[in-house]
Amino acid sequence: MFVLSISSLKGGVGKTTVTLGLASAAWARGLRTLVVDLDPQSDVSTGLDARAQDGATISDVLRSPKPSTVRAAIARSAWGEGSRGVIDLMVGSPAALSFDTPNPSIREIWRLEEALAVVEEDYDLVLIDCPPSLNALTRTAWAASDRVAVVTEPGLFSVAAADRALRAVDEIRRELSPRLQPLGIIVNRAKHQSLEHQFRLGELRDMFGPLVLSPALPERTSLQQAQGAAKPVHLWPGSSAEEMAANFDKLLDRIMRAGRLGTYAEAPATGDDEAPVTRGRQRGRSNT
Ligand SMILES: Nc1ncnc2c1ncn2[C@@H]1O[C@H](COP(=O)(O)OP(=O)(O)OP(=O)(O)O)[C@@H](O)[C@H]1O
Ligand SMILES: [Mg+2]
């Protein structure tokens, strides 16, 4: 099971959109995927069209990650009804806000890792949609993750926020979880005809080199339409949705390479590839 956090320290740049797009690509590819809605706004829960049957949510899991609670907080997305892969959701809740404190204890930070250990055998991929801050919830997500994808727009303040996020990932890796690494930066809402965006894309590549992932995602209303209808973009009609589905497929290829998932057989990885991910929950746990 490979765990990826989708993060940014800036709001509204496309974390949930990227989570839903990657979930759609994983679903289309037949992976067993769990999406964790760690954002109290719970947008990804809406986009996946899933509701926990007995009302349990991520907030109950963070209070007490017992196996029965973890399983009760997981619901099947309506996406899964038409075969292909499995998409499940650890249901989000506004009540998760009470866990987003600035100074969490070590025990609190490892709660999601403990919860995911319960379902280690059930999924190939876990995608965590994070809130836009570096408080307890994001740190809880990172402690449970193998990699972090940082989402940014090609604008001045967003580039600075991406830099802060990568530094924060580095800090958490050094202080808390040695297995944590950045997957890279996903650039969203790129307008290729905008000179400002071209400049910022160049700036990102100068600053972060191969950590800037390809392709950059353009702005497309088909994404908003698929989200509004709570459908995977891979099922949405039209050439624009097809283009976005292909973009998310390519980003998923990169994730599968990082996680050595399935029978992935693409061109050999480039120099930006990392060491293989070690398997087994709780392996990165440190109580220091
Ligand atoms: N590439 C895109 N093309 C078109 N619309 C987009 C794109 N990316 C994001 N959006 C839209 O922009 C809005 C904000 O995106 P999203 O909710 O994914 O951001 P977020 O980072 O999750 O926000 P928050 O920080 O509030 O959780 C949404 O309405 C979404 O549909
Ligand atoms: Mg969001």
GROMACS .gro file of N, CA, C and O in nm, residues 18-19 75 85 130-131 191 221 225 271-272 274 287:
model
   52
   18VAL      N    1  -0.697   1.770  -0.778
   18VAL     CA    2  -0.592   1.673  -0.810
   18VAL      C    3  -0.622   1.538  -0.745
   18VAL      O    4  -0.607   1.433  -0.807
   19THR      N    5  -0.669   1.540  -0.621
   19THR     CA    6  -0.704   1.414  -0.553
   19THR      C    7  -0.811   1.340  -0.632
   19THR      O    8  -0.800   1.219  -0.658
   75ALA      N    9  -1.644   0.434   0.347
   75ALA     CA   10  -1.763   0.411   0.264
   75ALA      C   11  -1.719   0.385   0.120
   75ALA      O   12  -1.614   0.433   0.078
   85GLY      N   13  -1.193  -0.028  -1.094
   85GLY     CA   14  -1.129  -0.043  -0.964
   85GLY      C   15  -1.223  -0.017  -0.848
   85GLY      O   16  -1.340   0.015  -0.866
  130CYS      N   17  -0.552   1.696   0.187
  130CYS     CA   18  -0.516   1.768   0.310
  130CYS      C   19  -0.577   1.908   0.315
  130CYS      O   20  -0.608   1.967   0.212
  131PRO      N   21  -0.591   1.963   0.437
  131PRO     CA   22  -0.633   2.103   0.448
  131PRO      C   23  -0.514   2.196   0.416
  131PRO      O   24  -0.399   2.153   0.419
  191LYS      N   25  -0.203   2.833  -1.762
  191LYS     CA   26  -0.254   2.886  -1.891
  191LYS      C   27  -0.133   2.904  -1.980
  191LYS      O   28  -0.050   2.993  -1.956
  221THR      N   29  -1.295   2.360  -1.780
  221THR     CA   30  -1.425   2.355  -1.713
  221THR      C   31  -1.478   2.211  -1.703
  221THR      O   32  -1.560   2.181  -1.617
  225GLN      N   33  -1.715   2.042  -1.418
  225GLN     CA   34  -1.842   1.975  -1.450
  225GLN      C   35  -1.846   1.834  -1.391
  225GLN      O   36  -1.945   1.793  -1.329
  271GLY      N   37   1.635   1.030  -1.377
  271GLY     CA   38   1.720   1.048  -1.259
  271GLY      C   39   1.647   1.098  -1.136
  271GLY      O   40   1.701   1.090  -1.027
  272ASP      N   41   1.526   1.150  -1.154
  272ASP     CA   42   1.456   1.205  -1.037
  272ASP      C   43   1.386   1.097  -0.956
  272ASP      O   44   1.319   1.125  -0.860
  274GLU      N   45   1.316   0.792  -0.695
  274GLU     CA   46   1.368   0.774  -0.561
  274GLU      C   47   1.395   0.627  -0.531
  274GLU      O   48   1.363   0.541  -0.609
  287ASN      N   49   0.930   0.773   1.805
  287ASN     CA   50   0.867   0.836   1.921
  287ASN      C   51   0.948   0.949   1.978
  287ASN      O   52   0.925   0.996   2.087
   0.00000   0.00000   0.00000
